[in-house]
Coordinates of C-alpha atoms in Angstrom, one line a residue:
M1 CA 65.7 122.1 -73.1
R2 CA 64.1 118.6 -74.6
P3 CA 64.4 115.8 -71.8
S4 CA 66.0 113.2 -72.3
L5 CA 66.1 109.8 -70.3
S6 CA 68.7 107.2 -70.0
F7 CA 67.9 103.9 -68.2
L8 CA 70.1 101.0 -70.0
G9 CA 73.5 101.1 -67.9
G10 CA 72.6 103.6 -65.3
V11 CA 70.3 106.4 -65.1
H12 CA 70.6 109.7 -67.3
V13 CA 68.3 112.4 -67.2
L14 CA 68.1 115.7 -68.7
P15 CA 68.0 118.7 -67.7
A16 CA 69.9 118.1 -65.0
S17 CA 67.3 120.2 -62.8
A18 CA 64.8 117.3 -63.6
A19 CA 67.4 114.5 -62.3
N20 CA 66.5 114.7 -58.2
E21 CA 62.7 114.7 -58.6
V22 CA 63.1 111.8 -61.8
T23 CA 66.0 109.3 -60.1
T24 CA 65.7 110.0 -56.4
A25 CA 62.6 107.4 -56.0
P26 CA 62.8 103.9 -57.4
K27 CA 59.0 103.8 -58.0
R28 CA 59.2 106.9 -60.6
L29 CA 61.8 105.0 -62.1
A30 CA 60.0 101.9 -62.3
L31 CA 57.2 103.6 -63.8
L32 CA 59.1 105.8 -66.6
A33 CA 61.0 102.9 -67.6
W34 CA 57.9 100.3 -67.8
L35 CA 55.7 103.4 -70.0
A36 CA 58.6 103.7 -72.2
A37 CA 59.2 100.2 -73.1
H38 CA 55.6 100.0 -73.5
V39 CA 55.5 103.3 -76.1
D40 CA 54.4 101.1 -78.8
R41 CA 51.3 99.8 -77.5
G42 CA 49.6 103.2 -77.1
P43 CA 47.9 104.5 -74.1
V44 CA 47.9 101.6 -70.6
Q45 CA 44.9 101.2 -68.8
R46 CA 45.6 103.1 -65.6
G47 CA 44.4 99.8 -63.4
E48 CA 47.4 97.7 -65.2
V49 CA 50.0 99.8 -64.5
A50 CA 48.8 100.5 -60.4
A51 CA 48.5 96.3 -60.3
V52 CA 52.1 96.4 -61.2
L53 CA 53.5 98.8 -59.3
W54 CA 51.5 98.7 -56.2
P55 CA 50.1 95.3 -55.9
E56 CA 49.5 95.4 -51.9
R57 CA 47.0 97.9 -52.2
T58 CA 43.5 98.1 -52.9
E59 CA 42.8 98.9 -56.2
R60 CA 41.8 102.7 -55.2
Q61 CA 45.0 103.2 -53.1
A62 CA 46.7 101.8 -56.1
R63 CA 45.1 104.4 -58.3
S64 CA 45.8 107.1 -56.3
A65 CA 49.5 106.5 -55.8
L66 CA 50.2 106.4 -59.7
R67 CA 48.3 109.8 -59.9
Q68 CA 50.2 111.3 -57.1
I69 CA 53.5 109.8 -59.1
V70 CA 52.6 111.1 -62.4
Y71 CA 51.8 114.6 -60.6
E72 CA 55.1 114.6 -58.9
I73 CA 57.0 113.3 -62.3
R74 CA 55.5 116.2 -64.3
R75 CA 56.6 118.9 -61.5
G76 CA 60.1 117.9 -62.1
V77 CA 60.6 117.8 -65.2
G78 CA 58.7 120.7 -66.0
V79 CA 56.6 119.5 -69.0
P80 CA 53.9 116.9 -69.6
I81 CA 56.6 113.5 -70.7
I82 CA 53.4 111.6 -69.3
T83 CA 50.2 112.2 -71.0
S84 CA 46.9 110.5 -69.2
T85 CA 43.4 110.4 -69.5
L86 CA 40.6 109.8 -66.9
T87 CA 41.6 105.8 -67.5
T88 CA 44.9 105.5 -69.0
V89 CA 48.4 106.7 -69.4
Q90 CA 51.6 106.9 -71.9
F91 CA 55.0 107.9 -72.3
A92 CA 54.8 110.9 -74.3
A93 CA 57.6 110.0 -77.1
D94 CA 56.7 113.0 -79.2
I95 CA 58.2 115.2 -76.1
A96 CA 60.5 113.3 -74.7
D97 CA 63.5 111.2 -75.5
C98 CA 64.5 107.7 -74.2
D99 CA 67.4 105.4 -74.8
V100 CA 64.6 102.5 -73.8
I101 CA 62.4 103.4 -76.7
A102 CA 65.2 104.0 -79.2
F103 CA 66.6 100.5 -78.1
D104 CA 63.7 98.8 -79.4
R105 CA 62.9 100.5 -82.2
A106 CA 67.0 99.8 -83.5
V107 CA 66.4 96.3 -82.7
A108 CA 62.9 96.1 -84.7
Q109 CA 64.6 98.1 -87.8
G110 CA 67.8 95.9 -87.8
D111 CA 70.3 98.4 -87.2
D112 CA 73.2 96.8 -85.4
H113 CA 75.1 99.9 -85.0
E114 CA 72.5 101.8 -83.2
V115 CA 71.8 98.6 -81.1
A116 CA 75.7 98.3 -79.8
R117 CA 75.9 102.3 -79.7
L118 CA 72.4 102.4 -77.2
Y119 CA 73.0 99.4 -75.0
R120 CA 74.9 100.6 -72.4
G121 CA 74.1 98.0 -69.7
D122 CA 71.0 96.0 -68.0
L123 CA 68.1 98.7 -67.7
L124 CA 67.7 100.1 -64.5
Q125 CA 70.9 99.1 -63.5
G126 CA 70.6 97.9 -59.5
L127 CA 67.6 99.0 -59.1
I128 CA 65.3 97.2 -57.2
V129 CA 61.6 97.7 -56.5
P130 CA 60.3 96.8 -52.8
G131 CA 57.2 94.7 -53.0
S132 CA 56.5 94.7 -56.3
N133 CA 57.8 91.5 -57.4
D134 CA 55.5 91.6 -60.8
F135 CA 57.4 94.9 -61.6
M136 CA 60.7 93.0 -61.2
D137 CA 59.7 89.8 -62.7
W138 CA 59.4 92.0 -65.6
L139 CA 62.3 93.9 -65.2
E140 CA 64.3 90.6 -65.3
R141 CA 62.5 89.6 -68.2
A142 CA 63.9 93.1 -70.2
R143 CA 67.1 92.9 -69.4
S144 CA 67.0 89.3 -70.6
R145 CA 65.3 89.7 -73.7
Q146 CA 67.6 93.7 -74.3
R147 CA 70.7 91.6 -73.7
R148 CA 70.2 89.0 -76.0
A149 CA 69.5 91.5 -78.2
A150 CA 72.9 93.6 -78.1
H151 CA 74.5 90.5 -78.4
A152 CA 73.0 89.0 -81.1
S153 CA 73.9 92.5 -83.1
V154 CA 77.5 92.8 -81.7
V155 CA 78.3 89.3 -82.8
R156 CA 76.8 90.4 -86.5
L157 CA 79.2 93.4 -86.0
A158 CA 82.0 90.9 -85.3
H159 CA 81.4 88.7 -88.2
T160 CA 81.1 92.1 -90.7
A161 CA 84.3 93.1 -89.3
V162 CA 85.8 89.5 -90.1
R163 CA 84.7 90.2 -93.7
R164 CA 86.1 93.1 -94.2
G165 CA 89.6 92.4 -92.9
E166 CA 88.9 95.2 -90.1
W167 CA 90.7 93.0 -87.2
Q168 CA 91.1 95.6 -84.4
A169 CA 87.2 96.0 -85.0
V170 CA 86.7 92.3 -84.9
L171 CA 88.7 92.0 -81.7
E172 CA 86.7 94.9 -80.2
W173 CA 83.4 93.5 -81.4
A174 CA 84.3 90.4 -80.3
R175 CA 85.4 90.9 -76.5
R176 CA 82.5 93.0 -76.3
A177 CA 80.2 90.2 -77.2
E178 CA 82.1 87.8 -75.0
R179 CA 81.2 90.1 -71.9
L180 CA 77.1 89.7 -73.0
A181 CA 77.3 86.3 -73.3
G182 CA 77.1 85.5 -70.0
E183 CA 78.0 81.9 -69.1
E184 CA 76.8 80.4 -72.5
P185 CA 79.1 78.2 -73.7
S186 CA 78.3 77.7 -77.5
A187 CA 78.3 81.4 -77.7
S188 CA 81.8 81.8 -75.4
D189 CA 83.3 79.0 -77.9
D190 CA 82.4 80.6 -81.1
L191 CA 83.9 84.2 -79.6
S192 CA 87.1 82.8 -78.5
S193 CA 88.1 81.4 -81.8
L194 CA 87.3 84.8 -83.5
I195 CA 89.1 86.7 -81.0
A196 CA 92.5 84.1 -81.1
Q197 CA 91.7 84.8 -84.9
A198 CA 91.7 88.6 -84.5
E199 CA 95.0 88.4 -82.4
R200 CA 97.2 86.4 -84.8
A201 CA 96.1 89.0 -87.4
L202 CA 96.9 92.1 -85.4
R203 CA 100.2 90.6 -84.2
A204 CA 101.2 90.0 -88.0
A205 CA 100.5 93.7 -88.7
A206 CA 101.7 95.1 -85.9
P207 CA 104.4 97.7 -85.9
S208 CA 108.1 97.1 -85.0
M209 CA 109.5 99.4 -82.0
D210 CA 112.3 100.5 -84.9
A211 CA 108.6 101.5 -87.1
V212 CA 106.9 103.5 -84.4
R213 CA 110.7 105.2 -83.4
A214 CA 110.7 106.3 -87.0
T215 CA 107.5 107.5 -86.8
S216 CA 108.0 109.9 -84.4
A217 CA 110.9 111.2 -86.1
F218 CA 109.1 114.5 -87.7
V219 CA 108.9 115.4 -83.7
R220 CA 111.3 117.7 -82.2
P221 CA 114.2 116.4 -79.4
A222 CA 112.7 117.2 -76.1
V223 CA 113.8 120.7 -74.1
T224 CA 114.5 120.1 -70.7
R225 CA 112.7 123.0 -68.6
A226 CA 113.3 124.6 -65.5
G227 CA 110.6 123.9 -62.6
H228 CA 109.5 120.5 -64.7
D229 CA 111.1 117.3 -63.7
G230 CA 111.2 115.9 -67.0
D231 CA 108.8 112.8 -66.7
A232 CA 106.2 112.0 -69.3
E233 CA 103.4 111.9 -67.4
V234 CA 103.9 115.8 -66.3
A235 CA 104.4 117.2 -69.6
I236 CA 101.0 115.2 -70.8
A237 CA 99.0 116.8 -67.8
R238 CA 101.1 120.0 -68.9
G239 CA 99.7 119.4 -72.4
L240 CA 96.2 118.8 -71.5
H241 CA 96.3 121.5 -69.2
H242 CA 96.5 124.0 -72.4
L243 CA 94.9 122.4 -74.8
W244 CA 91.3 123.0 -73.9
R245 CA 92.2 127.0 -73.5
F246 CA 91.6 126.9 -77.4
T247 CA 94.3 130.3 -77.6
P248 CA 97.2 130.4 -80.0
V249 CA 99.7 130.8 -77.5
D250 CA 98.3 127.9 -75.5
L251 CA 97.7 125.6 -78.4
A252 CA 101.7 126.0 -78.8
R253 CA 102.4 125.3 -75.5
A254 CA 100.3 122.1 -75.7
Q255 CA 101.9 120.6 -78.6
A256 CA 105.5 121.3 -77.3
S257 CA 104.5 119.7 -74.2
F258 CA 103.3 117.0 -76.2
E259 CA 106.4 116.4 -78.3
E260 CA 108.3 116.4 -75.0
A261 CA 106.1 113.7 -73.8
V262 CA 106.9 111.7 -77.0
A263 CA 110.5 112.1 -76.8
L264 CA 110.7 111.2 -72.9
A265 CA 108.5 108.0 -74.0
P266 CA 108.4 107.1 -77.6
T267 CA 105.9 104.4 -76.6
S268 CA 103.0 106.5 -74.9
A269 CA 99.9 106.2 -77.3
A270 CA 98.7 109.1 -74.6
A271 CA 101.6 111.9 -75.5
Y272 CA 101.0 110.7 -79.4
A273 CA 97.0 111.0 -79.0
G274 CA 97.9 114.5 -77.0
L275 CA 100.2 115.8 -79.9
G276 CA 97.9 114.9 -83.0
K277 CA 94.7 116.7 -81.3
A278 CA 97.4 119.1 -80.6
L279 CA 98.6 119.7 -84.0
L280 CA 94.5 119.7 -85.2
L281 CA 93.5 122.2 -82.9
R282 CA 96.3 124.7 -84.2
A283 CA 95.4 124.2 -88.0
V284 CA 91.6 124.8 -86.8
Y285 CA 91.8 127.3 -84.6
A286 CA 95.4 129.4 -84.6
D287 CA 97.2 130.2 -87.7
A288 CA 99.0 127.0 -88.4
E289 CA 98.7 125.6 -92.5
A290 CA 96.6 122.6 -92.8
A291 CA 99.0 121.3 -94.9
T292 CA 101.8 121.3 -92.9
V293 CA 100.7 120.1 -89.7
L294 CA 97.6 117.9 -90.3
P295 CA 99.8 115.1 -92.3
D296 CA 101.8 115.3 -89.1
A297 CA 99.0 115.1 -86.6
A298 CA 97.2 112.1 -88.6
R299 CA 100.8 110.3 -88.2
A300 CA 101.2 111.0 -84.3
L301 CA 97.4 109.7 -84.4
D302 CA 98.5 106.6 -86.6
T303 CA 101.0 105.8 -84.1
A304 CA 98.8 106.5 -81.1
M305 CA 96.0 103.9 -82.3
A306 CA 98.8 101.2 -82.8
L307 CA 100.2 101.2 -79.4
D308 CA 97.6 101.7 -78.2
P309 CA 94.3 100.0 -80.0
N310 CA 91.7 100.6 -77.1
S311 CA 92.3 104.7 -77.1
T312 CA 89.3 106.1 -77.8
T313 CA 90.7 109.6 -77.8
S314 CA 92.8 108.6 -80.9
D315 CA 89.9 107.2 -83.0
A316 CA 87.8 110.5 -82.4
V317 CA 90.4 112.6 -83.3
R318 CA 91.5 110.7 -86.0
A319 CA 88.0 111.2 -87.3
I320 CA 88.5 114.4 -87.6
V321 CA 91.7 114.5 -89.6
A322 CA 90.0 112.1 -92.0
V323 CA 87.1 114.6 -92.5
L324 CA 89.7 117.6 -92.9
W325 CA 92.6 115.9 -94.6
D326 CA 92.3 112.6 -96.0
R327 CA 88.6 113.8 -97.3
D328 CA 87.4 110.1 -96.2
V329 CA 83.8 110.4 -94.3
A330 CA 82.8 106.6 -94.3
W331 CA 85.7 105.8 -92.4
A332 CA 86.0 109.1 -90.2
E333 CA 82.5 107.6 -89.3
A334 CA 83.3 104.1 -88.8
L335 CA 86.2 105.6 -86.4
I336 CA 83.6 107.4 -84.3
A337 CA 81.2 104.3 -84.2
R338 CA 83.6 102.3 -83.0
A339 CA 84.9 104.9 -80.0
Q340 CA 81.3 104.9 -79.2
A341 CA 81.1 101.0 -78.6
L342 CA 84.7 100.7 -77.0
S343 CA 83.9 103.3 -74.2
P344 CA 80.2 104.0 -73.9
S345 CA 81.0 106.9 -71.5
D346 CA 83.2 108.8 -73.0
H347 CA 82.0 112.2 -74.4
E348 CA 85.0 112.9 -76.9
P349 CA 83.6 110.7 -79.8
W350 CA 80.1 112.3 -79.5
L351 CA 81.8 115.5 -79.7
A352 CA 83.4 114.6 -82.9
E353 CA 80.2 113.0 -84.6
L354 CA 78.4 116.5 -83.5
L355 CA 81.5 118.6 -85.1
Y356 CA 82.5 117.3 -88.1
L357 CA 79.5 114.9 -89.7
R358 CA 76.2 115.9 -88.3
A359 CA 76.7 119.8 -88.1
P360 CA 78.9 119.8 -91.4
Q361 CA 75.8 117.7 -93.1
G362 CA 72.9 119.9 -91.8
D363 CA 71.6 117.1 -89.9
A364 CA 70.0 118.9 -87.5
D365 CA 68.1 115.6 -85.5
G366 CA 71.4 114.0 -85.7
A367 CA 73.4 116.9 -84.5
L368 CA 71.1 117.8 -81.6
R369 CA 70.9 113.5 -80.4
A370 CA 75.3 113.6 -80.7
A371 CA 75.2 116.8 -78.4
R372 CA 72.9 115.3 -76.1
E373 CA 74.7 112.3 -76.0
C374 CA 78.2 114.2 -75.3
V375 CA 76.3 116.6 -72.6
A376 CA 75.5 113.3 -70.7
R377 CA 78.9 111.9 -70.5
A378 CA 80.3 115.3 -69.8
P379 CA 78.1 117.1 -67.7
V380 CA 80.7 118.9 -65.6
S381 CA 83.5 120.0 -68.7
A382 CA 82.8 123.6 -69.1
S383 CA 85.0 122.6 -72.6
A384 CA 82.3 120.1 -73.5
L385 CA 80.0 122.3 -72.7
A386 CA 80.7 125.1 -74.2
T387 CA 81.9 123.6 -77.4
V388 CA 78.5 121.9 -77.8
S389 CA 76.7 125.2 -77.4
L390 CA 78.8 126.5 -80.0
V391 CA 77.7 124.2 -82.6
V392 CA 73.9 123.6 -81.5
G393 CA 73.1 127.3 -81.7
F394 CA 72.9 126.5 -85.7
F395 CA 69.9 124.1 -84.5
D396 CA 68.4 125.1 -81.1
A397 CA 69.1 128.7 -80.4
A398 CA 67.6 128.1 -76.7
R399 CA 69.3 125.0 -76.1
A400 CA 72.9 126.7 -76.8
D401 CA 72.2 128.8 -74.7
A402 CA 71.7 127.0 -71.4
Y403 CA 74.7 124.8 -72.4
A404 CA 76.7 127.7 -72.6
R405 CA 75.5 128.9 -69.5
E406 CA 76.3 125.7 -67.6
A407 CA 79.8 126.2 -69.3
L408 CA 80.0 129.8 -67.7
D409 CA 78.9 128.4 -64.1
L410 CA 81.6 125.8 -64.3
D411 CA 84.5 128.3 -65.6
P412 CA 83.6 131.9 -66.0
T413 CA 86.8 132.4 -68.4
M414 CA 85.7 129.5 -70.8
L415 CA 85.8 132.1 -74.0
T416 CA 84.2 129.5 -76.2
A417 CA 81.3 129.9 -73.8
H418 CA 81.2 133.5 -73.7
W419 CA 81.7 133.4 -78.0
A420 CA 78.1 130.8 -77.6
L421 CA 76.5 133.2 -76.1
A422 CA 77.5 136.2 -78.3
S423 CA 76.4 134.0 -81.1
T424 CA 72.9 132.9 -79.7
A425 CA 72.2 136.7 -79.0
S426 CA 73.1 137.9 -82.5
W427 CA 70.4 135.2 -83.7
A428 CA 67.9 136.5 -81.4
G429 CA 68.5 139.9 -82.3
Q430 CA 70.1 141.6 -79.9
H431 CA 73.2 142.9 -81.1
D432 CA 74.7 145.2 -78.3
D433 CA 74.7 142.0 -76.1
A434 CA 76.0 139.8 -78.8
L435 CA 78.7 142.9 -79.4
A436 CA 79.2 143.4 -75.9
R437 CA 80.2 139.7 -75.2
S438 CA 82.5 139.1 -78.7
D439 CA 84.5 142.3 -77.4
L440 CA 85.4 140.9 -73.9
V441 CA 86.5 137.5 -75.4
V442 CA 88.9 139.8 -78.3
R443 CA 89.9 141.1 -75.2
L444 CA 90.7 138.3 -73.4
T445 CA 92.8 136.5 -76.3
G446 CA 94.7 139.7 -76.7
G447 CA 93.1 140.5 -80.1
H448 CA 93.3 137.7 -81.5
I449 CA 92.4 137.8 -85.9
N450 CA 89.9 134.8 -85.2
Y451 CA 88.0 136.7 -82.9
R452 CA 88.5 140.1 -84.3
A453 CA 87.3 138.7 -87.9
A454 CA 84.2 136.9 -86.3
H455 CA 83.4 140.0 -84.3
G456 CA 83.5 141.7 -87.5
V457 CA 80.5 139.2 -88.7
F458 CA 78.2 140.6 -85.8
L459 CA 79.1 144.3 -86.7
A460 CA 77.9 143.5 -89.8
V461 CA 74.9 142.0 -88.7
A462 CA 74.3 144.2 -86.5
G463 CA 74.0 146.8 -89.4
R464 CA 77.5 148.3 -88.3
R465 CA 78.5 148.5 -91.9
M466 CA 81.9 150.7 -91.5
E467 CA 83.5 148.9 -88.7
A468 CA 82.5 145.9 -90.6
R469 CA 84.4 147.0 -93.5
A470 CA 87.9 148.1 -91.4
A471 CA 87.8 144.3 -89.9
Y472 CA 87.3 142.5 -93.5
D473 CA 90.2 145.1 -94.5
M474 CA 92.4 143.8 -91.4
L475 CA 91.7 140.4 -92.4
A476 CA 92.2 141.2 -96.5
A477 CA 96.0 142.5 -95.4
Q478 CA 96.8 139.6 -93.6
P479 CA 99.4 137.1 -95.8
T480 CA 98.1 133.7 -93.7
L481 CA 94.9 133.3 -92.2
S482 CA 93.6 130.1 -90.2
P483 CA 90.4 128.1 -92.1
T484 CA 88.4 130.0 -89.3
A485 CA 89.7 133.6 -90.2
R486 CA 89.3 132.3 -93.6
Y487 CA 85.5 131.9 -93.1
Y488 CA 85.1 135.0 -91.5
R489 CA 86.4 136.8 -94.4
A490 CA 84.4 135.0 -96.9
V491 CA 81.3 135.9 -94.5
L492 CA 82.1 139.7 -94.6
C493 CA 83.1 139.4 -98.5
A494 CA 79.6 138.4 -99.2

C-alpha cells in the first residue's frame, strides 16, 4: 500500500500499521509536515531542519536527533518516505502522498474545488512542539496562509454558484467561507449578503408540505409488524441493518423498512434517503428492473434533498442515480463535489466517486485517490473496505487484497470482501483459491444468480470451459436478469 499522510484538519496515516509510529511523537509529525511543505524546494540542508526542531541543542546533538527520527519514521512506515544524503533530507513525494503537498499545488494551479476538498482544517491541528519556537512560529504562519487560500477558493466557488443560480451550493460555500473568515469584518459582511440572498432564493423554491406528501405517494402504506413499536427511527435502523448485506432478500427488506419509515414520518429526510439507496441497490445487485425502480429512487432522493439540503448521503446516492438513470455525469460530479465539501469526514461521497465516476472512466490515479480518501474516512467500516477492494482490484490488486482482508477482520461474513479476494486470487492466477472463495459466496447467498454467474466467469478464466458453458446456459434460460448478471452473461458469451 502506498503511504498516505493527511495533516490538514487532523492527522490520518495509511497504512494503519504505520500510524502509531508516526502520530505518537510530536517531532515526527513536525518533521514530516515541515518537509512536505517545503518539498518544492528540493533537498533541504540537515542543519536548517535541525535548527528549526532542536534549537536548544548543539549542532551535533540536533543532527544526531534528526538522524534518529528519520530512522524511526522509515522503520515505522516501512518505506523511505524521507530520502537523505550526508547533508540533506527531503520528503519523497514519489513514494508517498501528502495532502499538504496536494493542497499547495492545487492553490498554485487555481483549482478551487480541489483546494476546498483538501482543506479540512488547520495544519497539524492542536499540535504543540515544546521548545521549538521557530517551528511553532512557522506552523502558525503556514496555518494562516492555508486558511486564507482555502477561504479565497471557497468564496470564488460561492460566486460561481451565484452566476449559475445554484442557490443551495451558494449557501453551503458561503457558510463555509464565513467559518474560514474568522473575525475579518469586510469578508463577513460580503458573506452575510450572499447567505441572505441564497436563503431567500431557497425559500421561494422550497416545496410545500403538500408537494412533499404528493412525492411520497408512490410509497406503499406502512405495515405494522409484530415485535416493532412503529417508530420511524426503529424502521430506519432496521433498514440500514439490511441495506449493507447486499443479498436480494436483505435489500427487499431494507426497502420495506424505509417505506414504513416514510409512511410513519413523511418529513424524514433520512427515511427518503434510505429508500432511495435501497431502490438503487436493488436495481444494481438484485433482480429489480432499473426502469421501474430508478425513477422511484430519484424521486425519493430528490425529496430527501429538499427536506435536508445538507444531507451528504442524499447527494452521494443521487449522483449515482444521475449517472445510471439521468445519464448526466456532469451533474453527478457536481453533487459528489458538494457532498465532499459539505462533510469532509464522510466516506460515502468518495465511495460514489470511486464506483461511478473514476472506475468506469478507467481513471486509475483518480480511482486510487478516491479509494484512499474513502478508506481514510471509514477505517472500521467492513462494507466500505470491501466495496473499495472490489473496485480497486482493477487498478492495484495488492492494495485490493489488503483492503479485503481488513474488511474480513472486521466482519468475517462480509460477502463483498470474500468476492474481492476471489477476484484478486483469479487475477494472480491462483484459480483454485478463487474458485473456493467464490463457491463459498454462492453457498452463503443460497445460490443467488448474480454470484453463480460470476462463479461461471472464474471457471472460464481457470480453463474449466464445460462448467463455464453450463453457467452461461443457466443465465441464457433466465427471463430477467439484474444488470450485474447481464454483465457476467456478456463476459461468458465473449
